[in-house]
Amino acid sequence: MYKYDVWTFNDSVPGPFIRARVGDIIELNLTNRDETGNPHNIDCHAFEGPGGGAALTTADLNQTKTARFRLLYPGLFVYHCAAAPVPVHIANGMYGLIYVQPEYDTLSSVDKEFYIMQSEFYHEPPEKLENGKLSDKVKFSYPRALDETANVVVFNGKESALSRDAPLKASTGDRIRIYFGNAGPNLISSFHIIGGIFEKLYRDGDVVSPPGRFVQTTIVPPGGATIVDMKMLVPGTYTILDHAIFRLDKCLVGYLNVSGKARPDIYASIEPPAPCVGCKLHP
Ligand SMILES: [Cu+2]
Protein backbone atom coordinates (compact mmCIF):
# COMPACT_ATOMS: atom_id res chain seq x y z
CA MET A 1 0.00 0.00 0.00
CA TYR A 2 0.92 3.66 -0.29
CA LYS A 3 2.20 6.21 2.20
CA TYR A 4 -0.14 9.03 3.21
CA ASP A 5 0.37 12.14 5.35
CA VAL A 6 -2.14 11.82 8.20
CA TRP A 7 -3.36 14.68 10.39
CA THR A 8 -3.22 13.81 14.07
CA PHE A 9 -4.08 14.66 17.64
CA ASN A 10 -0.86 14.25 19.68
CA ASP A 11 0.95 12.53 16.80
CA SER A 12 -1.15 9.36 16.70
CA VAL A 13 -4.08 7.90 14.78
CA PRO A 14 -6.37 7.41 16.56
CA GLY A 15 -5.72 10.22 19.05
CA PRO A 16 -5.21 9.50 22.76
CA PHE A 17 -7.76 7.32 24.57
CA ILE A 18 -9.20 9.55 27.29
CA ARG A 19 -10.77 8.29 30.52
CA ALA A 20 -12.93 10.40 32.78
CA ARG A 21 -15.90 10.12 35.11
CA VAL A 22 -19.37 11.62 35.09
CA GLY A 23 -19.26 14.97 36.87
CA ASP A 24 -15.64 15.64 35.92
CA ILE A 25 -14.79 18.93 34.27
CA ILE A 26 -12.51 18.45 31.28
CA GLU A 27 -10.17 21.34 30.65
CA LEU A 28 -9.20 21.07 27.03
CA ASN A 29 -6.10 22.87 25.77
CA LEU A 30 -5.71 22.64 22.01
CA THR A 31 -2.52 23.98 20.43
CA ASN A 32 -2.35 23.97 16.65
CA ARG A 33 1.10 22.97 15.35
CA ASP A 34 -0.02 22.37 11.76
CA GLU A 35 2.50 24.20 9.57
CA THR A 36 0.19 23.94 6.56
CA GLY A 37 -1.99 26.64 8.11
CA ASN A 38 -5.20 24.65 8.57
CA PRO A 39 -7.23 25.55 11.65
CA HIS A 40 -8.21 22.63 13.90
CA ASN A 41 -10.53 22.03 16.85
CA ILE A 42 -12.33 19.29 18.79
CA ASP A 43 -15.96 18.23 18.64
CA CYS A 44 -16.35 15.70 21.45
CA HIS A 45 -19.57 13.69 21.46
CA ALA A 46 -19.38 13.50 25.26
CA PHE A 47 -19.71 17.29 25.58
CA GLU A 48 -23.22 18.76 25.90
CA GLY A 49 -23.57 22.04 24.00
CA PRO A 50 -23.75 23.29 20.40
CA GLY A 51 -20.93 21.97 18.24
CA GLY A 52 -19.61 19.73 21.01
CA GLY A 53 -16.83 22.21 21.67
CA ALA A 54 -15.78 22.89 18.08
CA ALA A 55 -16.34 26.65 17.97
CA LEU A 56 -14.78 27.08 21.42
CA THR A 57 -11.58 25.29 20.50
CA THR A 58 -10.81 26.35 16.91
CA ALA A 59 -7.12 27.24 16.89
CA ASP A 60 -4.97 28.70 14.12
CA LEU A 61 -1.27 27.93 13.73
CA ASN A 62 0.62 28.24 17.05
CA GLN A 63 -2.54 29.38 18.82
CA THR A 64 -3.78 27.62 21.99
CA LYS A 65 -7.47 27.48 22.84
CA THR A 66 -8.75 26.46 26.27
CA ALA A 67 -12.29 25.45 27.14
CA ARG A 68 -14.00 23.57 29.98
CA PHE A 69 -16.74 20.99 29.68
CA ARG A 70 -18.66 19.20 32.42
CA LEU A 71 -19.29 15.54 31.64
CA LEU A 72 -22.97 14.87 32.26
CA TYR A 73 -23.45 11.39 30.86
CA PRO A 74 -21.52 8.11 30.89
CA GLY A 75 -20.54 6.06 27.86
CA LEU A 76 -17.95 5.59 25.16
CA PHE A 77 -17.84 8.58 22.85
CA VAL A 78 -16.00 9.65 19.71
CA TYR A 79 -14.14 12.94 19.47
CA HIS A 80 -12.92 14.41 16.20
CA CYS A 81 -11.74 17.58 14.56
CA ALA A 82 -14.62 19.64 13.20
CA ALA A 83 -12.76 22.44 11.44
CA ALA A 84 -13.96 23.08 7.89
CA PRO A 85 -14.10 21.06 5.76
CA VAL A 86 -14.99 18.69 8.60
CA PRO A 87 -15.12 15.46 6.56
CA VAL A 88 -11.57 16.03 5.32
CA HIS A 89 -10.17 16.50 8.82
CA ILE A 90 -11.82 13.25 9.93
CA ALA A 91 -10.75 11.37 6.80
CA ASN A 92 -7.17 12.48 7.41
CA GLY A 93 -6.99 10.99 10.91
CA MET A 94 -8.22 13.52 13.47
CA TYR A 95 -10.33 11.40 15.83
CA GLY A 96 -10.23 9.33 19.01
CA LEU A 97 -12.34 7.95 21.87
CA ILE A 98 -13.22 9.11 25.37
CA TYR A 99 -14.68 6.74 27.96
CA VAL A 100 -16.78 8.51 30.56
CA GLN A 101 -17.42 6.06 33.35
CA PRO A 102 -20.53 6.33 35.51
CA GLU A 103 -20.06 7.57 39.06
CA TYR A 104 -19.80 3.91 40.06
CA ASP A 105 -18.31 2.02 37.13
CA THR A 106 -20.69 -0.55 35.66
CA LEU A 107 -17.99 -2.39 33.73
CA SER A 108 -16.51 -5.43 35.44
CA SER A 109 -12.74 -5.69 35.70
CA VAL A 110 -10.96 -7.47 32.84
CA ASP A 111 -7.45 -8.80 32.26
CA LYS A 112 -6.67 -6.88 29.07
CA GLU A 113 -8.07 -3.80 27.38
CA PHE A 114 -7.58 -2.75 23.76
CA TYR A 115 -8.36 0.40 21.78
CA ILE A 116 -9.34 0.05 18.13
CA MET A 117 -10.81 2.52 15.67
CA GLN A 118 -11.89 1.81 12.14
CA SER A 119 -11.65 4.37 9.36
CA GLU A 120 -11.27 4.61 5.63
CA PHE A 121 -8.94 6.49 3.29
CA TYR A 122 -9.82 8.05 -0.06
CA HIS A 123 -6.89 8.89 -2.27
CA GLU A 124 -5.87 10.01 -5.75
CA PRO A 125 -3.71 7.72 -7.89
CA PRO A 126 0.03 8.08 -7.21
CA GLU A 127 1.70 10.89 -9.17
CA LYS A 128 4.38 10.21 -11.74
CA LEU A 129 7.81 11.37 -10.54
CA GLU A 130 10.49 13.08 -12.66
CA ASN A 131 12.33 9.76 -12.92
CA GLY A 132 9.25 8.24 -14.54
CA LYS A 133 8.38 6.06 -11.54
CA LEU A 134 5.16 6.31 -9.61
CA SER A 135 5.31 8.01 -6.21
CA ASP A 136 4.91 5.74 -3.18
CA LYS A 137 2.84 8.49 -1.55
CA VAL A 138 -0.76 9.45 -2.32
CA LYS A 139 -2.98 12.42 -1.48
CA PHE A 140 -6.57 12.77 -0.30
CA SER A 141 -9.27 12.55 -3.00
CA TYR A 142 -12.36 14.68 -2.40
CA PRO A 143 -14.31 13.14 -5.33
CA ARG A 144 -13.72 9.59 -4.07
CA ALA A 145 -14.75 10.57 -0.53
CA LEU A 146 -17.88 12.19 -1.93
CA ASP A 147 -18.68 8.99 -3.83
CA GLU A 148 -17.93 6.97 -0.67
CA THR A 149 -15.62 4.68 -2.65
CA ALA A 150 -12.84 4.03 -0.17
CA ASN A 151 -9.47 2.89 -1.49
CA VAL A 152 -8.35 1.62 1.88
CA VAL A 153 -10.16 0.68 5.11
CA VAL A 154 -8.05 0.12 8.22
CA PHE A 155 -7.91 -0.33 11.96
CA ASN A 156 -5.96 2.28 13.92
CA GLY A 157 -4.98 4.39 10.96
CA LYS A 158 -2.75 2.03 8.99
CA GLU A 159 -2.69 -1.33 7.28
CA SER A 160 -0.04 -2.71 9.62
CA ALA A 161 -1.62 -1.62 12.92
CA LEU A 162 -2.92 -5.02 14.08
CA SER A 163 -1.10 -7.20 11.56
CA ARG A 164 0.43 -10.61 12.07
CA ASP A 165 3.63 -8.81 13.08
CA ALA A 166 1.84 -6.64 15.64
CA PRO A 167 -1.16 -8.63 16.87
CA LEU A 168 -3.10 -7.99 20.04
CA LYS A 169 -2.07 -10.58 22.64
CA ALA A 170 -3.92 -12.42 25.39
CA SER A 171 -3.80 -15.72 27.26
CA THR A 172 -6.40 -18.42 27.70
CA GLY A 173 -8.58 -17.61 30.66
CA ASP A 174 -8.26 -13.87 30.06
CA ARG A 175 -11.30 -11.68 29.88
CA ILE A 176 -10.56 -9.00 27.32
CA ARG A 177 -12.30 -5.74 26.52
CA ILE A 178 -12.19 -3.83 23.25
CA TYR A 179 -13.15 -0.18 23.10
CA PHE A 180 -14.09 0.09 19.45
CA GLY A 181 -14.94 3.26 17.58
CA ASN A 182 -15.75 4.00 13.97
CA ALA A 183 -14.38 7.29 12.62
CA GLY A 184 -15.80 6.60 9.16
CA PRO A 185 -16.13 9.12 7.64
CA ASN A 186 -18.64 7.16 5.53
CA LEU A 187 -18.76 3.42 6.11
CA ILE A 188 -20.75 1.58 8.77
CA SER A 189 -18.76 -1.18 10.46
CA SER A 190 -20.13 -4.68 11.02
CA PHE A 191 -17.62 -5.43 13.74
CA HIS A 192 -16.85 -9.11 14.18
CA ILE A 193 -14.12 -11.35 15.56
CA ILE A 194 -13.79 -14.70 13.82
CA GLY A 195 -13.97 -17.53 16.33
CA GLY A 196 -15.01 -15.26 19.18
CA ILE A 197 -18.37 -14.39 20.67
CA PHE A 198 -19.03 -11.11 22.44
CA GLU A 199 -19.80 -12.28 25.95
CA LYS A 200 -21.01 -8.78 26.73
CA LEU A 201 -21.83 -6.08 24.22
CA TYR A 202 -22.32 -2.51 25.36
CA ARG A 203 -24.16 -1.43 22.22
CA ASP A 204 -23.49 2.11 21.03
CA GLY A 205 -21.13 2.56 23.98
CA ASP A 206 -24.10 2.57 26.38
CA VAL A 207 -22.81 1.36 29.76
CA VAL A 208 -26.02 2.04 31.68
CA SER A 209 -28.43 -0.38 29.96
CA PRO A 210 -27.86 -4.10 30.52
CA PRO A 211 -25.32 -5.36 27.95
CA GLY A 212 -26.22 -7.66 25.08
CA ARG A 213 -25.09 -11.25 25.68
CA PHE A 214 -23.31 -13.68 23.38
CA VAL A 215 -23.51 -11.58 20.23
CA GLN A 216 -21.70 -12.41 16.97
CA THR A 217 -21.54 -9.11 15.06
CA THR A 218 -22.40 -5.54 15.96
CA ILE A 219 -23.10 -2.47 13.87
CA VAL A 220 -21.03 0.61 14.62
CA PRO A 221 -21.91 3.74 12.62
CA PRO A 222 -19.48 6.51 11.71
CA GLY A 223 -19.22 8.69 14.80
CA GLY A 224 -20.28 5.78 17.01
CA ALA A 225 -18.57 3.36 19.37
CA THR A 226 -19.10 0.11 21.20
CA ILE A 227 -17.53 -1.92 23.98
CA VAL A 228 -17.17 -5.70 23.71
CA ASP A 229 -16.02 -8.15 26.37
CA MET A 230 -14.84 -11.64 25.50
CA LYS A 231 -13.56 -14.58 27.51
CA MET A 232 -10.69 -16.25 25.67
CA LEU A 233 -10.85 -20.00 26.17
CA VAL A 234 -9.20 -21.64 23.16
CA PRO A 235 -5.63 -20.71 22.13
CA GLY A 236 -4.83 -19.59 18.60
CA THR A 237 -5.30 -16.64 16.28
CA TYR A 238 -8.58 -14.75 16.18
CA THR A 239 -9.22 -12.48 13.20
CA ILE A 240 -10.67 -9.01 13.81
CA LEU A 241 -12.67 -7.59 10.94
CA ASP A 242 -15.68 -5.84 9.53
CA HIS A 243 -18.05 -8.55 8.27
CA ALA A 244 -18.69 -6.42 5.19
CA ILE A 245 -15.99 -8.80 4.23
CA PHE A 246 -14.68 -7.56 0.88
CA ARG A 247 -13.09 -4.77 2.96
CA LEU A 248 -10.56 -7.43 3.86
CA ASP A 249 -9.01 -6.73 0.45
CA LYS A 250 -8.95 -3.02 1.28
CA CYS A 251 -6.56 -3.83 4.18
CA LEU A 252 -9.19 -4.13 6.93
CA VAL A 253 -8.01 -7.03 9.06
CA GLY A 254 -6.36 -7.47 12.45
CA TYR A 255 -5.30 -10.36 14.66
CA LEU A 256 -5.58 -11.34 18.29
CA ASN A 257 -3.17 -14.08 19.36
CA VAL A 258 -4.24 -16.11 22.36
CA SER A 259 -1.63 -18.33 23.99
CA GLY A 260 -2.25 -21.17 26.41
CA LYS A 261 -3.20 -24.81 26.72
CA ALA A 262 -5.41 -26.45 24.11
CA ARG A 263 -9.04 -27.08 25.07
CA PRO A 264 -10.08 -30.28 23.25
CA ASP A 265 -13.17 -30.37 25.45
CA ILE A 266 -14.40 -27.27 23.56
CA TYR A 267 -12.63 -27.30 20.20
CA ALA A 268 -11.25 -30.52 18.69
CA SER A 269 -10.76 -32.46 15.49
CA ILE A 270 -9.34 -35.82 14.53
CA GLU A 271 -7.05 -34.38 11.83
CA PRO A 272 -4.80 -31.37 12.60
CA PRO A 273 -6.05 -27.94 11.44
CA ALA A 274 -5.36 -27.19 7.76
CA PRO A 275 -6.05 -23.54 6.90
CA CYS A 276 -6.27 -22.58 3.21
CA VAL A 277 -2.87 -21.49 1.89
CA GLY A 278 -2.52 -17.69 1.83
CA CYS A 279 -5.82 -17.09 3.61
CA LYS A 280 -5.89 -13.76 5.44
CA LEU A 281 -8.81 -14.83 7.59
CA HIS A 282 -7.41 -18.05 9.03
CA PRO A 283 -3.65 -17.59 9.35
CU1 LIG B 1 -8.54 19.42 11.99
Tab-separated table of C-alpha atoms and ligand atoms in Angstrom:
chain	number	residue	atom	x	y	z
A	1	MET	CA	0.000	0.000	0.000
A	2	TYR	CA	0.920	3.663	-0.294
A	3	LYS	CA	2.198	6.212	2.197
A	4	TYR	CA	-0.145	9.028	3.214
A	5	ASP	CA	0.372	12.141	5.351
A	6	VAL	CA	-2.137	11.818	8.199
A	7	TRP	CA	-3.363	14.684	10.387
A	8	THR	CA	-3.222	13.809	14.073
A	9	PHE	CA	-4.077	14.664	17.643
A	10	ASN	CA	-0.863	14.246	19.685
A	11	ASP	CA	0.948	12.525	16.797
A	12	SER	CA	-1.148	9.358	16.702
A	13	VAL	CA	-4.084	7.897	14.781
A	14	PRO	CA	-6.371	7.409	16.556
A	15	GLY	CA	-5.716	10.217	19.048
A	16	PRO	CA	-5.207	9.502	22.757
A	17	PHE	CA	-7.761	7.324	24.573
A	18	ILE	CA	-9.196	9.549	27.294
A	19	ARG	CA	-10.767	8.290	30.525
A	20	ALA	CA	-12.926	10.403	32.780
A	21	ARG	CA	-15.897	10.123	35.110
A	22	VAL	CA	-19.372	11.620	35.086
A	23	GLY	CA	-19.262	14.972	36.874
A	24	ASP	CA	-15.638	15.641	35.920
A	25	ILE	CA	-14.794	18.927	34.267
A	26	ILE	CA	-12.511	18.446	31.282
A	27	GLU	CA	-10.169	21.340	30.647
A	28	LEU	CA	-9.195	21.074	27.025
A	29	ASN	CA	-6.096	22.873	25.766
A	30	LEU	CA	-5.706	22.637	22.012
A	31	THR	CA	-2.517	23.979	20.430
A	32	ASN	CA	-2.349	23.973	16.651
A	33	ARG	CA	1.101	22.965	15.346
A	34	ASP	CA	-0.017	22.372	11.764
A	35	GLU	CA	2.503	24.201	9.571
A	36	THR	CA	0.187	23.942	6.556
A	37	GLY	CA	-1.986	26.637	8.113
A	38	ASN	CA	-5.197	24.647	8.569
A	39	PRO	CA	-7.231	25.555	11.649
A	40	HIS	CA	-8.214	22.626	13.899
A	41	ASN	CA	-10.531	22.034	16.846
A	42	ILE	CA	-12.334	19.291	18.793
A	43	ASP	CA	-15.964	18.233	18.640
A	44	CYS	CA	-16.348	15.700	21.446
A	45	HIS	CA	-19.573	13.691	21.463
A	46	ALA	CA	-19.376	13.501	25.265
A	47	PHE	CA	-19.708	17.291	25.580
A	48	GLU	CA	-23.221	18.755	25.895
A	49	GLY	CA	-23.568	22.037	23.996
A	50	PRO	CA	-23.749	23.290	20.395
A	51	GLY	CA	-20.933	21.972	18.244
A	52	GLY	CA	-19.612	19.729	21.005
A	53	GLY	CA	-16.831	22.215	21.673
A	54	ALA	CA	-15.780	22.893	18.085
A	55	ALA	CA	-16.344	26.648	17.970
A	56	LEU	CA	-14.783	27.077	21.425
A	57	THR	CA	-11.575	25.295	20.499
A	58	THR	CA	-10.808	26.348	16.910
A	59	ALA	CA	-7.118	27.238	16.889
A	60	ASP	CA	-4.966	28.697	14.121
A	61	LEU	CA	-1.271	27.931	13.734
A	62	ASN	CA	0.619	28.244	17.050
A	63	GLN	CA	-2.541	29.378	18.824
A	64	THR	CA	-3.780	27.625	21.985
A	65	LYS	CA	-7.467	27.478	22.840
A	66	THR	CA	-8.748	26.459	26.266
A	67	ALA	CA	-12.293	25.453	27.137
A	68	ARG	CA	-14.000	23.573	29.977
A	69	PHE	CA	-16.743	20.989	29.681
A	70	ARG	CA	-18.660	19.197	32.423
A	71	LEU	CA	-19.288	15.544	31.636
A	72	LEU	CA	-22.967	14.874	32.263
A	73	TYR	CA	-23.450	11.386	30.861
A	74	PRO	CA	-21.518	8.113	30.887
A	75	GLY	CA	-20.539	6.063	27.857
A	76	LEU	CA	-17.947	5.588	25.164
A	77	PHE	CA	-17.839	8.583	22.850
A	78	VAL	CA	-16.000	9.649	19.706
A	79	TYR	CA	-14.144	12.939	19.467
A	80	HIS	CA	-12.917	14.413	16.204
A	81	CYS	CA	-11.737	17.581	14.558
A	82	ALA	CA	-14.620	19.644	13.198
A	83	ALA	CA	-12.764	22.436	11.439
A	84	ALA	CA	-13.964	23.081	7.893
A	85	PRO	CA	-14.097	21.064	5.762
A	86	VAL	CA	-14.993	18.690	8.597
A	87	PRO	CA	-15.122	15.457	6.557
A	88	VAL	CA	-11.568	16.029	5.319
A	89	HIS	CA	-10.170	16.502	8.823
A	90	ILE	CA	-11.821	13.251	9.926
A	91	ALA	CA	-10.749	11.371	6.800
A	92	ASN	CA	-7.165	12.478	7.407
A	93	GLY	CA	-6.989	10.987	10.911
A	94	MET	CA	-8.215	13.524	13.471
A	95	TYR	CA	-10.328	11.401	15.828
A	96	GLY	CA	-10.232	9.330	19.006
A	97	LEU	CA	-12.339	7.951	21.874
A	98	ILE	CA	-13.218	9.111	25.371
A	99	TYR	CA	-14.681	6.739	27.956
A	100	VAL	CA	-16.782	8.511	30.562
A	101	GLN	CA	-17.417	6.061	33.353
A	102	PRO	CA	-20.531	6.334	35.509
A	103	GLU	CA	-20.058	7.569	39.056
A	104	TYR	CA	-19.804	3.911	40.064
A	105	ASP	CA	-18.308	2.024	37.127
A	106	THR	CA	-20.686	-0.553	35.665
A	107	LEU	CA	-17.989	-2.388	33.731
A	108	SER	CA	-16.507	-5.432	35.437
A	109	SER	CA	-12.735	-5.693	35.696
A	110	VAL	CA	-10.956	-7.470	32.844
A	111	ASP	CA	-7.445	-8.800	32.259
A	112	LYS	CA	-6.665	-6.881	29.072
A	113	GLU	CA	-8.075	-3.800	27.378
A	114	PHE	CA	-7.584	-2.748	23.762
A	115	TYR	CA	-8.363	0.402	21.783
A	116	ILE	CA	-9.341	0.046	18.133
A	117	MET	CA	-10.809	2.523	15.674
A	118	GLN	CA	-11.888	1.809	12.141
A	119	SER	CA	-11.649	4.372	9.362
A	120	GLU	CA	-11.270	4.612	5.627
A	121	PHE	CA	-8.940	6.491	3.290
A	122	TYR	CA	-9.820	8.053	-0.056
A	123	HIS	CA	-6.886	8.886	-2.269
A	124	GLU	CA	-5.868	10.006	-5.750
A	125	PRO	CA	-3.713	7.720	-7.895
A	126	PRO	CA	0.027	8.084	-7.209
A	127	GLU	CA	1.695	10.889	-9.173
A	128	LYS	CA	4.380	10.213	-11.739
A	129	LEU	CA	7.806	11.368	-10.540
A	130	GLU	CA	10.486	13.081	-12.657
A	131	ASN	CA	12.332	9.760	-12.923
A	132	GLY	CA	9.250	8.241	-14.544
A	133	LYS	CA	8.383	6.058	-11.545
A	134	LEU	CA	5.157	6.314	-9.608
A	135	SER	CA	5.306	8.008	-6.212
A	136	ASP	CA	4.909	5.740	-3.183
A	137	LYS	CA	2.841	8.485	-1.547
A	138	VAL	CA	-0.757	9.452	-2.325
A	139	LYS	CA	-2.977	12.419	-1.482
A	140	PHE	CA	-6.574	12.768	-0.304
A	141	SER	CA	-9.268	12.553	-3.002
A	142	TYR	CA	-12.355	14.677	-2.399
A	143	PRO	CA	-14.314	13.139	-5.329
A	144	ARG	CA	-13.716	9.594	-4.074
A	145	ALA	CA	-14.752	10.569	-0.530
A	146	LEU	CA	-17.878	12.193	-1.926
A	147	ASP	CA	-18.676	8.990	-3.834
A	148	GLU	CA	-17.935	6.967	-0.674
A	149	THR	CA	-15.619	4.684	-2.650
A	150	ALA	CA	-12.842	4.030	-0.169
A	151	ASN	CA	-9.469	2.890	-1.488
A	152	VAL	CA	-8.346	1.616	1.882
A	153	VAL	CA	-10.160	0.680	5.112
A	154	VAL	CA	-8.053	0.118	8.219
A	155	PHE	CA	-7.914	-0.333	11.956
A	156	ASN	CA	-5.961	2.275	13.919
A	157	GLY	CA	-4.980	4.390	10.957
A	158	LYS	CA	-2.748	2.026	8.990
A	159	GLU	CA	-2.693	-1.325	7.278
A	160	SER	CA	-0.045	-2.712	9.616
A	161	ALA	CA	-1.624	-1.621	12.920
A	162	LEU	CA	-2.920	-5.025	14.080
A	163	SER	CA	-1.102	-7.195	11.558
A	164	ARG	CA	0.426	-10.614	12.072
A	165	ASP	CA	3.634	-8.808	13.082
A	166	ALA	CA	1.837	-6.642	15.644
A	167	PRO	CA	-1.163	-8.634	16.868
A	168	LEU	CA	-3.098	-7.994	20.043
A	169	LYS	CA	-2.069	-10.577	22.641
A	170	ALA	CA	-3.917	-12.416	25.394
A	171	SER	CA	-3.795	-15.720	27.259
A	172	THR	CA	-6.401	-18.416	27.697
A	173	GLY	CA	-8.582	-17.612	30.664
A	174	ASP	CA	-8.259	-13.871	30.057
A	175	ARG	CA	-11.297	-11.680	29.884
A	176	ILE	CA	-10.565	-9.004	27.317
A	177	ARG	CA	-12.304	-5.744	26.520
A	178	ILE	CA	-12.187	-3.829	23.250
A	179	TYR	CA	-13.150	-0.183	23.103
A	180	PHE	CA	-14.085	0.088	19.450
A	181	GLY	CA	-14.943	3.262	17.575
A	182	ASN	CA	-15.748	4.005	13.968
A	183	ALA	CA	-14.382	7.286	12.623
A	184	GLY	CA	-15.796	6.597	9.165
A	185	PRO	CA	-16.127	9.118	7.638
A	186	ASN	CA	-18.637	7.164	5.532
A	187	LEU	CA	-18.759	3.421	6.115
A	188	ILE	CA	-20.748	1.575	8.770
A	189	SER	CA	-18.758	-1.180	10.456
A	190	SER	CA	-20.133	-4.682	11.016
A	191	PHE	CA	-17.615	-5.426	13.740
A	192	HIS	CA	-16.854	-9.111	14.181
A	193	ILE	CA	-14.122	-11.354	15.560
A	194	ILE	CA	-13.794	-14.699	13.818
A	195	GLY	CA	-13.974	-17.526	16.330
A	196	GLY	CA	-15.009	-15.257	19.185
A	197	ILE	CA	-18.367	-14.385	20.668
A	198	PHE	CA	-19.031	-11.107	22.440
A	199	GLU	CA	-19.804	-12.282	25.952
A	200	LYS	CA	-21.006	-8.782	26.732
A	201	LEU	CA	-21.830	-6.082	24.218
A	202	TYR	CA	-22.323	-2.512	25.363
A	203	ARG	CA	-24.162	-1.428	22.220
A	204	ASP	CA	-23.489	2.109	21.028
A	205	GLY	CA	-21.126	2.561	23.980
A	206	ASP	CA	-24.095	2.568	26.383
A	207	VAL	CA	-22.806	1.360	29.763
A	208	VAL	CA	-26.020	2.038	31.683
A	209	SER	CA	-28.431	-0.375	29.957
A	210	PRO	CA	-27.857	-4.102	30.521
A	211	PRO	CA	-25.324	-5.357	27.951
A	212	GLY	CA	-26.220	-7.664	25.085
A	213	ARG	CA	-25.092	-11.255	25.677
A	214	PHE	CA	-23.314	-13.685	23.375
A	215	VAL	CA	-23.507	-11.575	20.233
A	216	GLN	CA	-21.696	-12.412	16.975
A	217	THR	CA	-21.540	-9.105	15.057
A	218	THR	CA	-22.405	-5.543	15.958
A	219	ILE	CA	-23.105	-2.466	13.869
A	220	VAL	CA	-21.030	0.614	14.624
A	221	PRO	CA	-21.908	3.736	12.620
A	222	PRO	CA	-19.482	6.514	11.707
A	223	GLY	CA	-19.221	8.690	14.797
A	224	GLY	CA	-20.276	5.780	17.010
A	225	ALA	CA	-18.573	3.360	19.366
A	226	THR	CA	-19.103	0.106	21.201
A	227	ILE	CA	-17.534	-1.924	23.983
A	228	VAL	CA	-17.168	-5.697	23.705
A	229	ASP	CA	-16.021	-8.153	26.365
A	230	MET	CA	-14.837	-11.644	25.495
A	231	LYS	CA	-13.562	-14.575	27.508
A	232	MET	CA	-10.694	-16.254	25.675
A	233	LEU	CA	-10.847	-20.003	26.174
A	234	VAL	CA	-9.197	-21.638	23.162
A	235	PRO	CA	-5.626	-20.708	22.133
A	236	GLY	CA	-4.832	-19.587	18.603
A	237	THR	CA	-5.299	-16.638	16.284
A	238	TYR	CA	-8.578	-14.748	16.177
A	239	THR	CA	-9.220	-12.476	13.205
A	240	ILE	CA	-10.669	-9.013	13.813
A	241	LEU	CA	-12.668	-7.590	10.940
A	242	ASP	CA	-15.680	-5.842	9.526
A	243	HIS	CA	-18.047	-8.552	8.266
A	244	ALA	CA	-18.694	-6.419	5.188
A	245	ILE	CA	-15.989	-8.800	4.227
A	246	PHE	CA	-14.684	-7.557	0.884
A	247	ARG	CA	-13.093	-4.773	2.956
A	248	LEU	CA	-10.560	-7.429	3.856
A	249	ASP	CA	-9.010	-6.730	0.454
A	250	LYS	CA	-8.947	-3.022	1.283
A	251	CYS	CA	-6.565	-3.832	4.180
A	252	LEU	CA	-9.191	-4.130	6.933
A	253	VAL	CA	-8.008	-7.032	9.058
A	254	GLY	CA	-6.360	-7.473	12.451
A	255	TYR	CA	-5.302	-10.356	14.658
A	256	LEU	CA	-5.580	-11.342	18.295
A	257	ASN	CA	-3.165	-14.082	19.355
A	258	VAL	CA	-4.243	-16.114	22.358
A	259	SER	CA	-1.628	-18.331	23.986
A	260	GLY	CA	-2.250	-21.171	26.414
A	261	LYS	CA	-3.202	-24.814	26.717
A	262	ALA	CA	-5.410	-26.450	24.108
A	263	ARG	CA	-9.039	-27.084	25.067
A	264	PRO	CA	-10.077	-30.280	23.247
A	265	ASP	CA	-13.167	-30.374	25.446
A	266	ILE	CA	-14.396	-27.269	23.563
A	267	TYR	CA	-12.626	-27.304	20.199
A	268	ALA	CA	-11.254	-30.515	18.692
A	269	SER	CA	-10.757	-32.459	15.492
A	270	ILE	CA	-9.338	-35.822	14.527
A	271	GLU	CA	-7.053	-34.379	11.829
A	272	PRO	CA	-4.801	-31.371	12.604
A	273	PRO	CA	-6.054	-27.942	11.440
A	274	ALA	CA	-5.363	-27.188	7.760
A	275	PRO	CA	-6.048	-23.537	6.902
A	276	CYS	CA	-6.268	-22.584	3.213
A	277	VAL	CA	-2.874	-21.489	1.894
A	278	GLY	CA	-2.521	-17.694	1.826
A	279	CYS	CA	-5.820	-17.087	3.609
A	280	LYS	CA	-5.894	-13.757	5.441
A	281	LEU	CA	-8.811	-14.829	7.593
A	282	HIS	CA	-7.409	-18.046	9.027
A	283	PRO	CA	-3.651	-17.589	9.348
B	1	CU	CU	-8.538	19.418	11.994
